[in-house]
Coordinates of C-alpha atoms and ligand atoms in Angstrom, one line a residue:
M465 CA 78.8 128.4 86.3
T466 CA 82.0 130.5 85.7
T467 CA 83.3 133.8 84.5
N468 CA 86.1 132.0 82.8
R469 CA 85.2 131.9 79.0
A470 CA 87.5 129.1 78.0
L471 CA 86.1 126.9 80.8
S472 CA 82.5 127.6 80.1
E473 CA 83.0 127.1 76.3
W474 CA 84.7 123.7 77.0
V475 CA 81.9 122.6 79.3
D476 CA 79.3 123.6 76.6
E477 CA 81.2 121.7 73.9
V478 CA 81.4 118.6 76.1
A479 CA 77.7 118.8 76.9
R480 CA 76.9 119.0 73.1
L481 CA 78.9 115.9 72.5
T482 CA 77.9 113.8 75.5
R483 CA 74.3 115.1 75.9
P484 CA 73.7 114.9 79.7
E485 CA 70.4 115.5 81.2
N486 CA 71.8 118.0 83.8
V487 CA 75.0 119.9 84.4
H488 CA 76.2 120.4 88.0
W489 CA 79.0 122.7 88.9
C490 CA 80.7 121.3 92.1
D491 CA 81.2 123.7 94.9
G492 CA 83.1 121.2 97.1
G493 CA 80.9 121.7 100.1
E494 CA 79.7 119.2 102.7
E495 CA 76.1 119.5 101.7
E496 CA 76.9 118.6 98.1
F497 CA 79.0 115.6 99.3
Q498 CA 76.1 114.3 101.4
R499 CA 73.7 114.7 98.6
L500 CA 75.9 112.7 96.3
I501 CA 76.4 109.9 98.9
D502 CA 72.7 109.8 99.5
G503 CA 72.0 109.5 95.8
M504 CA 74.6 106.7 95.5
L505 CA 73.1 104.9 98.5
A506 CA 69.7 105.1 96.9
D507 CA 70.8 103.7 93.6
G508 CA 73.1 101.0 94.9
T509 CA 76.4 102.6 93.8
L510 CA 77.3 102.6 97.5
Y511 CA 76.4 100.5 100.5
E512 CA 76.5 101.9 104.0
L513 CA 78.8 100.0 106.3
N514 CA 78.3 99.5 110.0
R515 CA 77.2 102.8 111.5
E516 CA 78.6 102.3 115.0
S517 CA 82.0 100.8 114.2
Y518 CA 82.5 102.6 110.9
P519 CA 80.5 105.7 110.9
R520 CA 80.1 107.4 107.4
C521 CA 82.0 104.6 105.7
Y522 CA 80.7 103.2 102.5
L523 CA 81.4 100.3 100.2
H524 CA 81.6 100.6 96.4
R525 CA 81.8 97.5 94.2
S526 CA 83.4 98.0 90.8
D527 CA 82.5 96.1 87.7
P528 CA 84.6 92.9 88.0
S529 CA 86.4 93.9 84.8
D530 CA 87.4 97.3 86.1
V531 CA 89.5 96.9 89.3
A532 CA 92.9 98.2 88.4
R533 CA 94.8 100.6 86.1
V534 CA 94.9 99.3 82.4
E535 CA 98.3 100.1 81.1
H536 CA 97.7 98.6 77.7
L537 CA 94.7 101.0 77.2
T538 CA 96.7 104.1 78.5
F539 CA 98.2 106.3 75.8
I540 CA 100.4 109.5 75.5
C541 CA 99.1 111.3 72.4
S542 CA 102.0 113.7 71.8
E543 CA 102.4 115.2 68.3
N544 CA 105.7 113.3 67.9
E545 CA 105.9 109.6 68.6
A546 CA 109.5 109.8 69.9
D547 CA 108.4 112.3 72.5
A548 CA 106.3 109.6 74.2
G549 CA 109.1 107.1 74.0
P550 CA 109.3 103.4 74.1
N551 CA 108.0 103.6 77.7
N552 CA 104.6 104.7 76.6
H553 CA 101.8 103.5 74.2
W554 CA 101.3 106.2 71.7
M555 CA 98.6 107.4 69.3
T556 CA 98.5 110.5 67.0
P557 CA 96.4 113.2 68.6
N558 CA 94.1 113.2 65.6
E559 CA 93.3 109.5 65.7
A560 CA 93.0 109.6 69.5
H561 CA 90.5 112.4 69.5
K562 CA 88.5 110.7 66.8
K563 CA 88.4 107.3 68.5
V564 CA 87.6 108.6 71.9
D565 CA 85.1 111.3 70.9
A566 CA 83.0 108.5 69.2
L567 CA 82.8 106.8 72.5
F568 CA 81.9 110.1 74.3
E569 CA 79.1 110.8 71.8
G570 CA 75.8 110.7 73.8
A571 CA 77.7 108.9 76.6
M572 CA 76.0 111.0 79.3
K573 CA 72.4 110.6 78.0
G574 CA 70.1 110.5 81.0
R575 CA 72.9 111.2 83.4
T576 CA 74.4 114.3 85.2
L577 CA 77.5 116.0 83.9
Y578 CA 79.6 117.1 86.9
V579 CA 82.1 119.9 86.6
I580 CA 84.9 119.5 89.2
P581 CA 87.3 122.3 89.5
Y582 CA 90.3 121.2 91.6
C583 CA 93.7 122.3 92.9
M584 CA 96.6 119.9 93.1
G585 CA 98.7 121.2 96.0
P586 CA 98.1 123.5 99.0
I587 CA 95.5 126.1 97.8
Q588 CA 97.9 129.0 98.7
S589 CA 100.9 127.5 97.1
S590 CA 102.5 128.9 93.8
H591 CA 103.7 125.3 93.2
A592 CA 100.1 124.0 93.1
R593 CA 98.4 123.5 89.7
L594 CA 94.7 123.7 88.7
G595 CA 92.6 121.3 86.9
V596 CA 88.9 120.8 86.0
E597 CA 87.6 117.2 85.6
I598 CA 84.2 116.7 83.8
T599 CA 82.6 113.3 84.8
D600 CA 79.3 111.6 84.7
S601 CA 80.2 109.5 87.9
P602 CA 79.1 110.7 91.3
Y603 CA 81.6 108.1 92.7
V604 CA 84.4 110.0 91.0
V605 CA 83.1 113.3 92.4
A606 CA 83.0 112.0 95.9
N607 CA 86.5 110.6 95.6
M608 CA 87.9 113.8 94.0
K609 CA 86.4 115.7 97.0
I610 CA 88.5 113.6 99.4
M611 CA 91.6 113.4 97.2
T612 CA 91.9 117.0 96.1
R613 CA 91.2 120.6 97.1
M614 CA 88.0 120.7 95.1
G615 CA 85.4 123.3 94.4
R616 CA 85.0 127.0 94.9
Q617 CA 88.6 127.9 96.0
A618 CA 90.1 126.0 93.0
L619 CA 87.6 127.7 90.7
D620 CA 88.6 131.2 92.2
R621 CA 92.3 130.6 91.1
I622 CA 91.1 129.5 87.6
E623 CA 88.9 132.6 87.3
A624 CA 91.9 134.7 88.4
G625 CA 93.4 133.6 85.1
E626 CA 95.6 130.6 86.0
P627 CA 95.9 127.9 83.4
F628 CA 94.2 124.6 84.1
V629 CA 94.5 121.0 82.9
R630 CA 91.2 119.7 81.4
G631 CA 90.1 116.2 82.1
L632 CA 87.1 114.6 80.5
H633 CA 85.8 111.4 82.0
S634 CA 82.8 109.1 81.4
T635 CA 82.1 105.7 82.8
G636 CA 80.8 104.7 79.5
D637 CA 79.6 101.2 79.2
L638 CA 82.5 99.7 81.1
S639 CA 83.3 97.3 78.3
P640 CA 87.1 96.9 78.1
D641 CA 86.7 97.1 74.3
H642 CA 85.4 100.6 74.9
R643 CA 88.0 101.7 77.4
L644 CA 90.7 104.3 76.7
I645 CA 92.8 106.5 79.0
L646 CA 94.3 109.2 76.7
H647 CA 96.7 112.1 77.5
F648 CA 97.4 115.0 75.2
P649 CA 100.4 116.6 77.0
E650 CA 100.7 119.5 74.5
E651 CA 97.1 120.4 75.0
R652 CA 97.3 119.7 78.8
L653 CA 94.2 117.5 78.2
I654 CA 93.1 114.1 79.4
K655 CA 90.3 112.0 78.0
S656 CA 89.3 108.9 79.8
V657 CA 86.3 106.6 79.0
G658 CA 85.0 103.2 80.0
S659 CA 86.5 102.8 83.5
G660 CA 85.3 104.0 86.9
Y661 CA 88.4 102.7 88.7
G662 CA 90.9 104.9 90.6
G663 CA 93.8 105.8 88.6
N664 CA 91.8 105.6 85.4
A665 CA 89.0 107.8 86.5
L666 CA 90.2 110.2 89.3
L667 CA 91.9 112.3 86.7
G668 CA 93.7 114.6 89.2
K669 CA 95.9 111.7 90.5
K670 CA 98.0 109.7 88.0
C671 CA 96.7 111.3 84.7
H672 CA 97.2 114.9 85.8
A673 CA 99.6 114.9 88.7
L674 CA 102.0 112.6 87.1
R675 CA 101.6 112.0 83.3
I676 CA 100.7 115.6 82.3
A677 CA 102.6 117.1 85.2
S678 CA 105.8 115.3 84.5
W679 CA 105.7 116.8 81.0
Q680 CA 104.8 120.3 82.3
A681 CA 107.4 120.0 85.1
R682 CA 110.2 119.6 82.5
D683 CA 109.0 122.7 80.7
E684 CA 108.9 124.6 83.9
G685 CA 111.9 123.3 85.7
W686 CA 110.5 121.1 88.5
L687 CA 109.8 117.3 88.9
A688 CA 106.5 115.3 89.3
E689 CA 107.2 112.0 90.9
H690 CA 105.6 108.8 92.2
M691 CA 106.9 109.4 95.7
L692 CA 105.8 109.5 99.3
I693 CA 107.0 112.4 101.5
V694 CA 107.6 111.8 105.2
G695 CA 109.1 113.7 108.1
I696 CA 111.3 111.8 110.5
Q697 CA 111.6 113.5 113.9
N698 CA 114.4 112.3 116.2
P699 CA 114.4 112.4 120.0
E700 CA 116.3 115.7 119.9
G701 CA 113.3 117.1 118.1
K702 CA 114.9 117.6 114.7
T703 CA 112.7 116.6 111.8
R704 CA 114.3 115.7 108.4
Y705 CA 112.2 114.9 105.3
I706 CA 112.6 112.2 102.8
A707 CA 110.9 111.2 99.6
A708 CA 110.7 107.6 98.2
A709 CA 109.6 106.2 94.9
F710 CA 108.4 102.6 95.1
P711 CA 106.2 101.1 92.4
S712 CA 102.5 100.6 92.9
A713 CA 101.6 98.4 95.9
C714 CA 105.3 98.3 97.1
G715 CA 105.0 100.2 100.4
K716 CA 104.7 104.0 99.9
T717 CA 101.6 104.4 102.0
N718 CA 103.0 102.2 104.7
L719 CA 106.3 104.0 104.9
A720 CA 104.6 107.4 104.9
M721 CA 102.6 106.4 108.0
L722 CA 105.2 104.3 109.7
I723 CA 105.0 103.8 113.5
P724 CA 108.5 103.8 115.2
P725 CA 109.3 100.4 116.9
K726 CA 109.6 100.3 120.7
A727 CA 113.3 100.5 120.7
Y728 CA 112.9 104.0 119.2
P729 CA 111.4 106.0 122.0
G730 CA 111.1 109.7 121.2
W731 CA 111.0 109.3 117.4
K732 CA 108.0 110.6 115.5
I733 CA 106.8 110.2 112.0
W734 CA 105.0 113.0 110.1
T735 CA 103.1 112.1 106.9
V736 CA 103.2 114.8 104.2
G737 CA 102.2 112.5 101.2
D738 CA 101.8 108.9 100.4
D739 CA 101.9 108.7 96.6
I740 CA 103.0 111.7 94.6
A741 CA 105.6 114.5 95.2
W742 CA 106.1 117.6 93.3
L743 CA 109.7 118.8 93.7
H744 CA 111.3 122.1 93.0
V745 CA 114.6 123.7 93.7
G746 CA 114.5 126.2 96.6
D747 CA 116.4 129.4 96.9
D748 CA 118.7 127.4 99.3
G749 CA 119.7 125.0 96.4
R750 CA 117.9 122.1 98.1
L751 CA 114.9 120.2 96.6
W752 CA 111.6 121.0 98.3
A753 CA 108.5 118.8 98.0
I754 CA 104.7 119.4 98.1
N755 CA 102.1 116.7 98.1
P756 CA 99.6 117.6 95.4
E757 CA 96.9 115.5 97.0
A758 CA 94.6 115.9 100.0
G759 CA 93.8 112.3 100.7
Y760 CA 94.9 108.7 100.3
F761 CA 93.7 106.2 97.8
G762 CA 95.4 103.3 99.6
V763 CA 95.7 99.5 99.2
V764 CA 93.5 97.9 101.8
P765 CA 94.8 94.2 102.0
G766 CA 97.6 93.8 104.6
T767 CA 96.5 96.8 106.7
N768 CA 96.2 96.0 110.4
E769 CA 97.2 97.2 113.8
K770 CA 100.7 95.7 113.5
T771 CA 101.6 96.7 109.9
N772 CA 100.1 100.0 109.6
K773 CA 98.2 101.1 112.8
N774 CA 97.9 104.7 111.6
A775 CA 96.1 103.7 108.4
Y776 CA 94.1 101.1 110.3
D777 CA 92.8 103.8 112.6
T778 CA 92.4 106.3 109.8
I779 CA 90.0 104.2 107.9
T780 CA 87.4 103.7 110.7
K781 CA 85.3 106.7 109.6
N782 CA 84.4 109.0 106.6
T783 CA 86.0 106.4 104.3
I784 CA 85.0 105.0 100.9
F785 CA 86.0 101.4 100.5
T786 CA 86.2 99.9 97.0
N787 CA 86.1 96.2 96.4
V788 CA 86.5 94.9 100.0
A789 CA 84.5 92.1 101.5
V790 CA 82.0 92.5 104.3
T791 CA 81.2 90.7 107.5
E792 CA 77.8 89.7 108.8
D793 CA 77.4 93.0 110.7
M794 CA 78.4 95.0 107.6
E795 CA 82.0 95.8 108.7
P796 CA 84.5 96.0 105.9
W797 CA 86.8 92.9 105.7
W798 CA 90.1 92.2 103.9
E799 CA 93.0 89.7 103.9
G800 CA 95.3 90.6 106.8
K801 CA 92.5 92.1 109.0
K802 CA 92.6 90.2 112.3
T803 CA 89.0 90.6 113.4
G804 CA 85.7 89.5 111.9
K805 CA 84.8 87.0 109.4
P806 CA 83.8 87.8 105.7
V807 CA 80.4 86.5 104.7
T808 CA 80.3 88.4 101.3
D809 CA 83.2 88.8 98.9
W810 CA 84.2 91.9 96.9
Q811 CA 81.8 91.0 94.2
G812 CA 78.9 90.6 96.6
R813 CA 78.8 86.8 96.5
P814 CA 78.4 84.7 99.6
Y815 CA 81.8 83.8 101.0
D816 CA 83.0 81.0 103.2
P817 CA 86.7 81.2 104.4
A818 CA 86.7 77.5 105.1
T819 CA 86.1 76.5 101.5
A820 CA 87.2 79.6 99.5
S821 CA 90.0 79.4 97.0
E822 CA 90.1 83.1 96.3
P823 CA 90.6 86.1 98.5
A824 CA 87.5 87.7 99.9
A825 CA 88.7 91.3 99.2
H826 CA 90.2 92.1 95.8
P827 CA 94.0 92.3 96.1
N828 CA 93.8 95.8 94.8
S829 CA 90.9 96.9 97.0
R830 CA 91.3 100.4 98.1
F831 CA 90.4 103.1 100.8
T832 CA 89.7 106.7 100.0
V833 CA 90.2 108.9 103.0
S834 CA 91.1 112.4 103.9
A835 CA 94.8 112.9 104.8
Q836 CA 93.7 115.0 107.8
Q837 CA 92.3 111.9 109.6
N838 CA 95.8 110.3 109.7
P839 CA 97.1 110.5 113.3
S840 CA 100.5 111.2 111.9
Y841 CA 99.4 113.9 109.5
S842 CA 101.9 116.6 109.1
E843 CA 100.7 120.3 109.1
E844 CA 103.6 120.9 106.7
A845 CA 101.4 119.3 104.1
E846 CA 99.8 122.7 103.9
A847 CA 103.0 124.6 103.6
P848 CA 103.1 126.6 100.3
E849 CA 106.8 125.9 99.8
G850 CA 106.6 122.4 100.9
V851 CA 109.4 120.7 102.9
P852 CA 113.1 120.3 102.2
I853 CA 114.2 116.8 101.1
S854 CA 117.3 115.4 102.7
A855 CA 117.2 112.0 100.9
I856 CA 115.5 110.2 98.0
F857 CA 114.9 106.5 98.2
F858 CA 114.3 104.3 95.2
G859 CA 113.0 100.8 95.9
G860 CA 111.0 97.8 94.8
R861 CA 109.9 94.3 95.4
R862 CA 113.0 92.0 94.7
A863 CA 113.0 88.5 96.2
S864 CA 116.6 88.3 95.5
L865 CA 119.6 90.5 94.3
A866 CA 118.9 93.9 95.9
P867 CA 120.3 94.4 99.4
L868 CA 118.2 96.0 102.2
I869 CA 119.8 99.3 101.4
F870 CA 122.6 100.9 99.5
E871 CA 123.7 104.5 98.9
A872 CA 124.6 106.1 95.6
K873 CA 128.1 107.5 95.3
S874 CA 126.9 110.7 93.5
W875 CA 123.8 112.3 92.0
E876 CA 124.6 110.8 88.6
H877 CA 125.1 107.4 90.2
G878 CA 121.7 107.8 91.9
V879 CA 120.0 108.6 88.7
L880 CA 121.4 105.4 87.2
I881 CA 120.1 103.5 90.3
G882 CA 116.7 105.0 89.7
A883 CA 116.8 104.3 86.0
G884 CA 118.0 100.7 86.5
M885 CA 115.2 99.9 89.0
A886 CA 113.0 96.8 88.5
S887 CA 110.2 95.3 90.6
E888 CA 107.8 92.4 90.8
K889 CA 104.4 93.4 89.2
T890 CA 101.6 93.8 91.7
A891 CA 97.8 93.8 91.5
A892 CA 97.6 97.6 91.2
A893 CA 97.6 97.2 87.4
A894 CA 95.8 94.6 85.2
G895 CA 98.1 91.7 84.2
K896 CA 100.3 88.9 85.6
V897 CA 101.4 89.5 89.2
G898 CA 105.0 88.7 90.3
E899 CA 107.0 89.0 87.1
V900 CA 110.1 91.3 87.5
R901 CA 109.9 94.3 85.2
R902 CA 111.9 97.4 84.7
D903 CA 110.2 100.3 86.5
P904 CA 112.6 103.2 86.5
M905 CA 112.0 105.7 89.3
A906 CA 108.7 103.8 89.9
M907 CA 107.3 105.9 87.0
K908 CA 107.0 103.2 84.2
P909 CA 103.2 103.6 84.1
F910 CA 103.3 107.4 84.8
C911 CA 106.1 109.2 83.0
G912 CA 104.3 111.2 80.4
Y913 CA 107.4 111.5 78.0
N914 CA 110.3 109.6 76.7
Y915 CA 112.4 108.0 79.5
G916 CA 115.6 109.0 77.7
D917 CA 114.6 112.7 78.0
Y918 CA 113.4 112.1 81.6
W919 CA 116.7 110.7 82.7
R920 CA 118.6 113.5 81.0
Y921 CA 116.3 116.0 82.9
W922 CA 116.9 114.2 86.2
L923 CA 120.8 114.4 85.5
S924 CA 120.4 118.1 85.0
F925 CA 119.5 118.5 88.7
A926 CA 123.2 118.1 89.5
R927 CA 123.7 121.7 88.2
R928 CA 120.2 123.0 89.0
A929 CA 120.3 122.1 92.7
E930 CA 123.5 123.0 94.6
H931 CA 122.6 120.7 97.5
P932 CA 120.7 117.8 96.0
P933 CA 119.4 115.0 98.3
H934 CA 121.5 111.9 98.8
I935 CA 120.0 108.9 96.9
F936 CA 119.5 105.4 98.3
H937 CA 118.0 102.1 97.0
V938 CA 116.0 100.0 99.5
N939 CA 114.4 96.6 99.3
W940 CA 112.1 95.4 102.1
F941 CA 111.1 92.3 100.1
R942 CA 114.3 90.1 99.9
K943 CA 113.5 86.5 100.6
G944 CA 115.3 83.6 102.1
A945 CA 115.5 80.0 100.7
D946 CA 112.3 79.2 102.6
G947 CA 110.5 81.9 100.5
K948 CA 109.9 84.1 103.6
F949 CA 110.8 87.8 103.8
L950 CA 114.2 88.1 105.5
W951 CA 113.4 91.6 106.9
P952 CA 110.4 92.3 109.2
G953 CA 109.6 95.5 107.4
F954 CA 106.9 98.1 108.3
G955 CA 107.9 100.0 111.6
E956 CA 111.3 98.4 111.6
N957 CA 112.1 100.1 108.3
L958 CA 112.9 103.2 110.5
R959 CA 116.2 101.4 111.5
V960 CA 117.2 101.5 107.8
L961 CA 116.1 105.1 107.4
E962 CA 118.1 106.1 110.5
W963 CA 121.3 104.8 108.9
A964 CA 120.5 106.7 105.7
L965 CA 120.0 110.0 107.6
E966 CA 123.2 109.4 109.4
R967 CA 124.9 109.1 106.0
C968 CA 123.4 112.4 104.9
E969 CA 125.0 114.1 107.8
G970 CA 128.4 112.5 107.0
H971 CA 128.6 109.7 109.5
G972 CA 127.1 106.2 109.5
D973 CA 129.5 103.3 108.8
A974 CA 129.6 101.9 105.3
D975 CA 131.4 99.5 103.1
E976 CA 132.1 100.5 99.6
T977 CA 131.0 98.0 96.8
P978 CA 130.7 98.6 93.1
I979 CA 126.9 99.1 93.3
G980 CA 127.2 101.7 96.1
F981 CA 127.8 102.0 99.9
V982 CA 126.2 99.3 102.1
P983 CA 125.9 99.6 105.8
A984 CA 129.0 98.1 107.7
R985 CA 128.4 95.4 110.0
G986 CA 126.6 96.8 113.1
A987 CA 125.9 100.1 111.5
I988 CA 122.1 99.4 111.4
H989 CA 120.8 99.4 115.0
L990 CA 119.1 96.1 115.8
E991 CA 118.3 96.6 119.5
G992 CA 115.0 95.0 120.4
L993 CA 114.8 93.2 117.1
D994 CA 115.1 89.4 116.9
I995 CA 117.3 89.0 113.9
D996 CA 120.6 87.1 113.7
N997 CA 123.9 88.1 112.1
Q998 CA 123.5 85.5 109.4
T999 CA 120.2 86.9 108.3
M1000 CA 121.6 90.4 108.3
G1001 CA 124.4 89.1 106.2
K1002 CA 122.0 87.8 103.6
L1003 CA 120.0 91.0 103.6
L1004 CA 123.1 93.1 102.9
A1005 CA 124.9 90.7 100.6
V1006 CA 126.0 92.1 97.3
D1007 CA 126.5 89.3 94.7
D1008 CA 128.8 90.9 92.1
E1009 CA 128.2 88.3 89.5
A1010 CA 124.4 88.6 89.7
W1011 CA 124.8 92.3 89.7
Y1012 CA 127.0 92.2 86.7
S1013 CA 124.2 90.4 84.8
E1014 CA 121.7 92.9 86.1
Y1015 CA 123.7 95.7 84.6
E1016 CA 124.0 93.7 81.3
E1017 CA 120.2 93.6 81.3
I1018 CA 120.0 97.2 82.1
A1019 CA 122.2 97.9 79.1
E1020 CA 119.8 96.1 76.8
Y1021 CA 116.9 97.9 78.3
F1022 CA 118.7 101.3 77.9
A1023 CA 119.5 100.4 74.2
D1024 CA 115.8 100.7 73.4
Y1025 CA 116.1 104.5 74.1
G1026 CA 118.7 105.0 71.2
E1027 CA 119.9 108.5 70.9
R1028 CA 117.6 109.8 73.5
L1029 CA 119.6 107.9 76.1
P1030 CA 121.9 110.3 77.9
E1031 CA 125.5 109.4 77.2
K1032 CA 126.4 110.3 80.9
L1033 CA 123.9 107.6 82.1
E1034 CA 125.4 104.9 79.8
H1035 CA 128.9 105.9 81.0
E1036 CA 127.8 105.6 84.5
R1037 CA 126.4 102.2 83.8
E1038 CA 129.7 101.2 82.2
R1039 CA 131.6 102.3 85.2
V1040 CA 129.6 100.3 87.6
A1041 CA 129.4 97.2 85.4
G1042 CA 133.2 97.5 84.8
A1043 CA 133.9 97.5 88.5
L1044 CA 131.6 94.5 89.0
N1045 CA 133.3 92.6 86.2
V1046 CA 136.7 93.2 87.6
A1047 CA 135.6 92.0 90.9
G1048 CA 134.2 88.9 89.2
D1049 CA 137.4 88.2 87.3
K1050 CA 139.4 88.5 90.6
A1051 CA 137.0 86.0 92.3
S1052 CA 137.3 83.5 89.4
Q1053 CA 141.1 83.8 89.5
A1054 CA 141.4 83.2 93.2
Ligands
GTP1203 P1 100.1 102.4 95.6 O1 99.0 103.0 96.3 O2 99.6 101.4 94.6 O3 101.0 103.3 94.9 O4 100.9 101.5 96.7 P2 101.9 101.9 97.8 O5 103.3 101.9 97.3 O6 101.5 103.0 98.6 O7 101.9 100.5 98.7 P3 101.3 100.1 100.1 O8 102.0 101.0 101.2 O9 99.9 100.3 100.1 O10 101.7 98.7 100.3 C1 101.3 97.7 99.4 C2 101.4 96.3 100.1 O11 102.7 96.0 100.6 C3 100.5 96.2 101.3 O12 99.8 94.9 101.3 C4 101.5 96.3 102.5 O13 101.0 95.5 103.6 C5 102.7 95.6 101.9 N1 104.0 96.3 102.5 C6 104.2 97.6 102.8 N2 105.4 97.8 103.4 C7 105.9 96.6 103.6 C8 107.2 96.1 104.2 O14 107.9 96.9 104.8 N3 107.3 94.8 104.2 C9 106.4 93.8 103.8 N4 106.7 92.6 103.7 N5 105.3 94.3 103.1 C10 105.0 95.6 103.1
SPV1204 C1 98.9 103.2 92.0 O1 98.5 102.2 91.3 O2 100.2 103.5 92.0 C2 98.0 103.8 92.8 C3 96.5 103.6 92.6 O3 98.4 104.7 93.6 S1 95.9 104.4 91.2 O4 95.3 105.7 91.7 O5 94.9 103.5 90.6 O6 97.0 104.7 90.3
MN1205 MN1 100.7 104.9 93.5

């Protein structure tokens, strides 16, 4: 219960609509968590995994039709369609409320309605924001407990009078025809029905901390971004922080938990966040970042001692696994795990690796775990002001075209690089995997307003922040003719980050190209790495002609934004395309 009238009236109103059997106000305590887990073990929502090797770890199996975000059922319901922009699906608020309320009608009959007050960001931070999610899913409550600062402390801030985002969720009947993920940015309201999966159901995450928050951030002068935050400590003991926006399942969690290679003794990595960053301008004119989350909802497949030992060690206790396979002795199993043999697949069907044609774990299977269990967890994740950001990285999965790394020539050029990003689609959202699509700033599924306005707002940070971060673009996923990745990735990515940090301090050798500065030969340290000059050449190659075509495609893409497209961004694009074209002409004359 609460002393906040607006909150108690909203809960009453929702209860009248959804008609639950009980209403439970979550306090966020351990006892409550344990009771929820016990209930879910009893009714088959969770299975207990091996108690010795994976203590307090549980498996949840989603409905097979409900294993990823559903972008075609996700809407921004702003008053004005143009405010949502061509980057979002849009519905009028009136129609949206009508449609979704019909699905909520009686949806919680016989179930418990949980009220989850939560805080996104360090509980003491003035940059944190409050929310309340109402749900009928105990799985959602358990996940929100791990992913956010949930319960009493959050409610205290709400009762002290702070505004909060309202999120209404019901699992519904899980039929994709009855599934809708709706955002009402002007009302700071989310309504989600018909899915129990991650980003559709844990409303604090993508719905609040990105879609609603991006809109709110523009009103208030800050940025809500799909970025990891990580501290890189050099052997002299100096830690610099970077933020990186890669699309879903393109390496944020891995980079955030990186383990330095052997050739980098004395280097340390400190994880502040692995998925979302809220950035604000500090008094010193730099950008500072907080991680609004308290846990990780990470991709399981591919996680092992070699690729991401920190994550691998983190998820051996107190972890909820969603849609992984299991071994004979009830250990979780996934593709890329080096030990054990799956006997049951993610849907609970018998599995034999010798004859199987499909993976045992779902490609988008996930772990939910508290950030504090991460061996590289940074205490700064609790700092109310956050951490100062030296560099921003954009990146994606590009089998060709994009070099390992290049640096923007200015803030405006950096915004163009972010706005022109594209990446191969992954299993994190429903639909065909592998197609290259435009994903500006890795925010295509998450920007709560018109991209044209968003880019304009990004450009404005050139004057809002006196010392903005340097901007880079990286690509760990460039492939050779044999279809294999050219770059070893994972821990070795530190070599690339080191060059970027050198650039931030005014050294680090670079060659200027029309698309930006690329590392000069020998500028990325390769000691202890078995990679030849020819491969490095391929990794860093800039094909002017191919890039010219890319910028032509970007022009077409930008054109969709009509008069909302900032002129400055188009000018910047013309400048780069012009330089590439000149280079192309020269090449053809020679
Ligand atoms: P979301 O949680 O969906 O936002 O994803 P994310 O960006 O955090 O991606 P994550 O770090 O979980 O990585 C997704 C997949 O990419 C995993 O299967 C990783 O093993 C793989 N991956 C991550 N970093 C690298 C890399 O440097 N090289 C290669 N080849 N694969 C990588
Ligand atoms: C992503 O898809 O970017 C994720 C998982 O981080 S979800 O919470 O489903 O959005
Ligand atoms: Mn993500």
